mmCIF file of C-alpha atoms in Angstrom:
data_model
loop_
_atom_site.group_PDB
_atom_site.id
_atom_site.type_symbol
_atom_site.label_atom_id
_atom_site.label_comp_id
_atom_site.label_asym_id
_atom_site.label_seq_id
_atom_site.Cartn_x
_atom_site.Cartn_y
_atom_site.Cartn_z
ATOM 1 C CA LEU A 1 0.940 -7.345 6.882
ATOM 2 C CA LEU A 2 1.035 -10.923 5.631
ATOM 3 C CA LEU A 3 3.740 -10.089 3.104
ATOM 4 C CA SER A 4 7.524 -10.112 3.401
ATOM 5 C CA CYS A 5 8.988 -7.550 5.744
ATOM 6 C CA TRP A 6 11.642 -5.085 4.717
ATOM 7 C CA SER A 7 13.552 -3.494 7.563
ATOM 8 C CA ILE A 8 13.538 0.276 7.743
ATOM 9 C CA GLY A 9 17.227 0.046 8.587
ATOM 10 C CA SER A 10 18.103 -0.630 4.965
ATOM 11 C CA CYS A 11 15.855 1.990 3.372
ATOM 12 C CA SER A 12 16.464 5.472 2.116
ATOM 13 C CA CYS A 13 14.088 8.423 2.060
ATOM 14 C CA GLY A 14 14.720 10.575 -0.978
ATOM 15 C CA THR A 15 18.478 10.696 -1.434
ATOM 16 C CA GLN A 16 19.489 10.535 2.225
ATOM 17 C CA ALA A 17 20.217 7.114 3.674
ATOM 18 C CA LEU A 18 18.728 6.460 7.078
ATOM 19 C CA ALA A 19 20.826 4.975 9.856
ATOM 20 C CA LEU A 20 18.812 2.879 12.261
ATOM 21 C CA PRO A 21 19.626 3.622 15.911
ATOM 22 C CA PRO A 22 20.232 0.745 18.339
ATOM 23 C CA PRO A 23 18.970 -1.651 19.569
ATOM 24 C CA LEU A 24 17.582 -2.671 16.149
ATOM 25 C CA SER A 25 20.154 -3.951 13.662
ATOM 26 C CA THR A 26 20.362 -2.703 10.084
ATOM 27 C CA ASN A 27 19.656 -4.808 6.993
ATOM 28 C CA ARG A 28 17.500 -7.160 9.022
ATOM 29 C CA ILE A 29 14.986 -8.965 6.862
ATOM 30 C CA GLN A 30 12.270 -10.999 8.528
ATOM 31 C CA SER A 31 8.806 -12.084 7.578
ATOM 32 C CA THR A 32 6.102 -9.754 8.792
ATOM 33 C CA THR A 33 4.246 -12.674 10.267
ATOM 34 C CA THR A 34 7.323 -13.561 12.343
ATOM 35 C CA ILE A 35 7.587 -10.027 13.688
ATOM 36 C CA MET A 36 3.896 -9.817 14.432
ATOM 37 C CA SER A 37 3.731 -13.266 15.995
ATOM 38 C CA ALA A 38 6.639 -12.439 18.268
ATOM 39 C CA SER A 39 5.167 -9.119 19.345
ATOM 40 C CA ALA A 40 1.741 -10.697 19.771
ATOM 41 C CA THR A 41 3.027 -13.021 22.501
ATOM 42 C CA ASN A 42 2.162 -12.037 26.033
ATOM 43 C CA ASP A 43 5.524 -11.959 27.810
ATOM 44 C CA ASN A 44 3.835 -11.965 31.190
ATOM 45 C CA ASN A 45 2.003 -15.194 30.495
ATOM 46 C CA ASN A 46 3.869 -18.373 31.413
ATOM 47 C CA ASP A 47 2.294 -20.361 28.577
ATOM 48 C CA ALA A 48 3.219 -17.589 26.084
ATOM 49 C CA SER A 49 -0.252 -17.687 24.565
ATOM 50 C CA PRO A 50 -0.714 -15.205 21.703
ATOM 51 C CA ILE A 51 -2.975 -12.229 22.164
ATOM 52 C CA LYS A 52 -4.805 -10.375 19.419
ATOM 53 C CA ARG A 53 -3.110 -7.122 18.517
ATOM 54 C CA HIS A 54 -4.789 -4.073 17.009
ATOM 55 C CA VAL A 55 -4.374 -3.191 13.324
ATOM 56 C CA LEU A 56 -5.374 0.187 11.908
ATOM 57 C CA LEU A 57 -6.345 -0.085 8.236
ATOM 58 C CA ILE A 58 -5.886 3.171 6.321
ATOM 59 C CA GLY A 59 -7.572 2.815 2.942
ATOM 60 C CA THR A 60 -8.998 -0.441 1.636
ATOM 61 C CA ALA A 61 -7.952 -4.089 1.496
ATOM 62 C CA LEU A 62 -9.028 -6.885 -0.806
ATOM 63 C CA PRO A 63 -11.689 -9.090 0.843
ATOM 64 C CA PRO A 64 -9.434 -12.203 1.150
ATOM 65 C CA ILE A 65 -6.702 -10.144 2.842
ATOM 66 C CA LEU A 66 -9.172 -8.395 5.132
ATOM 67 C CA GLU A 67 -10.664 -11.765 6.090
ATOM 68 C CA GLN A 68 -7.234 -13.120 7.075
ATOM 69 C CA LEU A 69 -6.423 -9.998 9.056
ATOM 70 C CA GLN A 70 -9.712 -10.092 10.945
ATOM 71 C CA ALA A 71 -9.124 -13.735 11.853
ATOM 72 C CA ARG A 72 -5.813 -12.886 13.532
ATOM 73 C CA PHE A 73 -6.110 -9.284 14.702
ATOM 74 C CA HIS A 74 -8.539 -6.656 15.905
ATOM 75 C CA VAL A 75 -8.898 -4.655 12.673
ATOM 76 C CA HIS A 76 -10.043 -1.034 12.818
ATOM 77 C CA ILE A 77 -11.008 0.423 9.421
ATOM 78 C CA LEU A 78 -10.375 4.154 9.543
ATOM 79 C CA ASP A 79 -12.554 4.855 6.501
ATOM 80 C CA ASP A 80 -15.582 3.660 8.484
ATOM 81 C CA HIS A 81 -15.463 7.151 9.998
ATOM 82 C CA ASP A 82 -16.680 9.954 7.727
ATOM 83 C CA GLY A 83 -14.491 12.993 7.247
ATOM 84 C CA GLU A 84 -10.967 13.769 8.385
ATOM 85 C CA ASP A 85 -12.137 15.522 11.556
ATOM 86 C CA GLU A 86 -14.037 12.435 12.701
ATOM 87 C CA ARG A 87 -11.073 10.181 11.880
ATOM 88 C CA GLU A 88 -8.644 12.314 13.853
ATOM 89 C CA ALA A 89 -11.090 12.446 16.770
ATOM 90 C CA TRP A 90 -11.210 8.630 16.720
ATOM 91 C CA LEU A 91 -7.400 8.469 16.623
ATOM 92 C CA GLN A 92 -7.105 10.814 19.598
ATOM 93 C CA GLN A 93 -9.246 8.397 21.590
ATOM 94 C CA HIS A 94 -7.965 5.033 20.293
ATOM 95 C CA GLY A 95 -4.678 5.667 18.455
ATOM 96 C CA ALA A 96 -2.484 4.705 21.410
ATOM 97 C CA THR A 97 -3.893 1.157 21.328
ATOM 98 C CA MET A 98 -2.847 0.542 17.697
ATOM 99 C CA ASP A 99 0.066 -1.879 17.285
ATOM 100 C CA TYR A 100 0.263 -1.970 13.481
ATOM 101 C CA VAL A 101 -0.849 0.145 10.534
ATOM 102 C CA MET A 102 -1.730 -1.300 7.136
ATOM 103 C CA THR A 103 -1.867 1.270 4.348
ATOM 104 C CA ASN A 104 -0.815 1.883 0.743
ATOM 105 C CA ASN A 105 1.518 4.376 -0.884
ATOM 106 C CA GLY A 106 -1.419 6.461 -2.057
ATOM 107 C CA ARG A 107 -2.701 7.026 1.483
ATOM 108 C CA GLY A 108 0.402 6.406 3.566
ATOM 109 C CA VAL A 109 0.256 7.695 7.128
ATOM 110 C CA PRO A 110 -0.784 11.376 7.221
ATOM 111 C CA GLN A 111 1.559 13.530 9.275
ATOM 112 C CA SER A 112 -1.209 14.535 11.676
ATOM 113 C CA TYR A 113 -1.785 10.870 12.652
ATOM 114 C CA TRP A 114 1.681 10.159 14.064
ATOM 115 C CA PRO A 115 1.254 11.858 17.479
ATOM 116 C CA TRP A 116 -1.779 9.676 18.239
ATOM 117 C CA LEU A 117 -0.054 6.393 17.272
ATOM 118 C CA SER A 118 2.226 6.402 20.281
ATOM 119 C CA HIS A 119 2.706 2.611 20.608
ATOM 120 C CA LEU A 120 3.055 1.755 16.936
ATOM 121 C CA LYS A 121 5.423 -1.113 16.078
ATOM 122 C CA LEU A 122 5.023 -1.566 12.320
ATOM 123 C CA VAL A 123 3.687 0.200 9.218
ATOM 124 C CA ALA A 124 2.958 -2.149 6.300
ATOM 125 C CA SER A 125 2.410 -0.481 2.931
ATOM 126 C CA PHE A 126 0.447 -2.744 0.600
ATOM 127 C CA GLY A 127 2.079 -1.893 -2.715
ATOM 128 C CA VAL A 128 5.294 -0.462 -4.112
ATOM 129 C CA GLY A 129 6.913 2.543 -2.468
ATOM 130 C CA TYR A 130 6.870 4.344 0.863
ATOM 131 C CA ASP A 131 7.012 8.014 -0.206
ATOM 132 C CA SER A 132 3.897 8.878 1.793
ATOM 133 C CA ILE A 133 5.291 7.406 5.031
ATOM 134 C CA ASP A 134 7.518 9.548 7.250
ATOM 135 C CA CYS A 135 10.565 7.266 7.415
ATOM 136 C CA HIS A 136 12.482 9.667 9.648
ATOM 137 C CA GLU A 137 9.691 9.549 12.219
ATOM 138 C CA ALA A 138 9.617 5.757 11.984
ATOM 139 C CA VAL A 139 13.393 5.438 12.449
ATOM 140 C CA THR A 140 13.358 7.743 15.459
ATOM 141 C CA ARG A 141 10.664 5.623 17.099
ATOM 142 C CA HIS A 142 12.114 2.217 16.056
ATOM 143 C CA ILE A 143 9.041 1.450 13.936
ATOM 144 C CA VAL A 144 9.525 -1.108 11.161
ATOM 145 C CA VAL A 145 8.253 -0.052 7.708
ATOM 146 C CA THR A 146 7.484 -2.600 4.988
ATOM 147 C CA HIS A 147 6.347 -2.455 1.384
ATOM 148 C CA THR A 148 6.145 -4.942 -1.493
ATOM 149 C CA PRO A 149 8.751 -4.044 -4.140
ATOM 150 C CA GLY A 150 8.488 -5.912 -7.431
ATOM 151 C CA VAL A 151 4.913 -7.057 -6.921
ATOM 152 C CA LEU A 152 3.642 -5.069 -9.935
ATOM 153 C CA ASP A 153 6.624 -5.409 -12.291
ATOM 154 C CA ALA A 154 4.875 -7.783 -14.716
ATOM 155 C CA GLU A 155 1.677 -5.707 -14.764
ATOM 156 C CA THR A 156 3.645 -2.518 -15.438
ATOM 157 C CA SER A 157 5.469 -4.212 -18.317
ATOM 158 C CA THR A 158 2.306 -5.539 -19.955
ATOM 159 C CA THR A 159 0.646 -2.128 -19.605
ATOM 160 C CA ALA A 160 3.661 -0.533 -21.318
ATOM 161 C CA VAL A 161 3.286 -2.983 -24.226
ATOM 162 C CA LEU A 162 -0.451 -2.232 -24.355
ATOM 163 C CA LEU A 163 0.166 1.530 -24.598
ATOM 164 C CA TYR A 164 2.955 1.038 -27.148
ATOM 165 C CA LEU A 165 0.699 -0.958 -29.475
ATOM 166 C CA ALA A 166 -2.269 1.376 -28.895
ATOM 167 C CA CYS A 167 -0.160 4.348 -30.032
ATOM 168 C CA PHE A 168 1.173 2.597 -33.114
ATOM 169 C CA ARG A 169 -2.271 1.344 -34.137
ATOM 170 C CA ASP A 170 -4.033 4.629 -33.259
ATOM 171 C CA LEU A 171 -6.413 2.593 -31.136
ATOM 172 C CA LEU A 172 -8.324 5.440 -29.457
ATOM 173 C CA ALA A 173 -9.087 7.206 -32.742
ATOM 174 C CA CYS A 174 -10.188 3.918 -34.313
ATOM 175 C CA ASP A 175 -12.391 3.171 -31.318
ATOM 176 C CA LYS A 176 -13.985 6.635 -31.522
ATOM 177 C CA TYR A 177 -14.611 6.148 -35.238
ATOM 178 C CA ALA A 178 -16.210 2.741 -34.686
ATOM 179 C CA ARG A 179 -18.515 4.133 -31.978
ATOM 180 C CA SER A 180 -19.451 7.342 -33.798
ATOM 181 C CA GLY A 181 -22.307 5.775 -35.765
ATOM 182 C CA THR A 182 -20.882 7.102 -39.021
ATOM 183 C CA THR A 183 -21.255 4.490 -41.728
ATOM 184 C CA TRP A 184 -18.373 3.486 -43.931
ATOM 185 C CA GLN A 185 -20.553 4.384 -46.920
ATOM 186 C CA ASP A 186 -20.485 8.037 -45.775
ATOM 187 C CA GLN A 187 -16.899 8.357 -44.579
ATOM 188 C CA GLY A 188 -15.082 5.369 -45.977
ATOM 189 C CA PRO A 189 -12.834 3.125 -43.907
ATOM 190 C CA HIS A 190 -10.602 4.546 -41.226
ATOM 191 C CA PRO A 191 -7.129 5.381 -42.561
ATOM 192 C CA LEU A 192 -4.571 2.625 -42.240
ATOM 193 C CA THR A 193 -2.268 2.835 -39.237
ATOM 194 C CA ARG A 194 1.274 1.690 -38.566
ATOM 195 C CA THR A 195 2.191 -1.734 -37.298
ATOM 196 C CA ALA A 196 4.631 -2.231 -34.462
ATOM 197 C CA ASP A 197 7.473 -2.843 -36.922
ATOM 198 C CA GLY A 198 6.776 0.412 -38.793
ATOM 199 C CA ARG A 199 4.792 -0.907 -41.765
ATOM 200 C CA HIS A 200 1.405 0.487 -42.753
ATOM 201 C CA GLY A 201 -1.500 -1.901 -42.715
#
């Protein structure tokens, strides 16, 4: 929720582009904190003092992020309730008070949760992708959906290099050989493997 906001008006679900109905404009990019600060202002209060909104956390959050959220919002951690039946029972009772949802693409927002989140304003997916979020439902209800594209590009690239080198150097087989307890006197050294440029060595 403290990351950059991407308007649902410029997203696509699958191959079908979604048109955002009025009054929200398409291709609007704002910071999530701006959206949340604006919606957290009590319009009926002359001094426009902010009020704490309610955030439903589906899944987990890193401690520093959770600490920041709890300082600014009433945070409700759904996983504190054991079992899906207990979670849905809690949502039936409290879901209408939730202003924002923070989730990830692995958990998303289960389809059965949407009817209970009747006053939802924003769904923030902490990570890349929004496949597990019903964008059509969000568009119909003028709910903003955000995610964090590009945040893992460098990590994905370095992991690809790691796997590439591990395959060329037969790393897993070498590791198994080293851990097997078999002495080199019995089996001899592990066969030479290829280098990244195709040589043996």
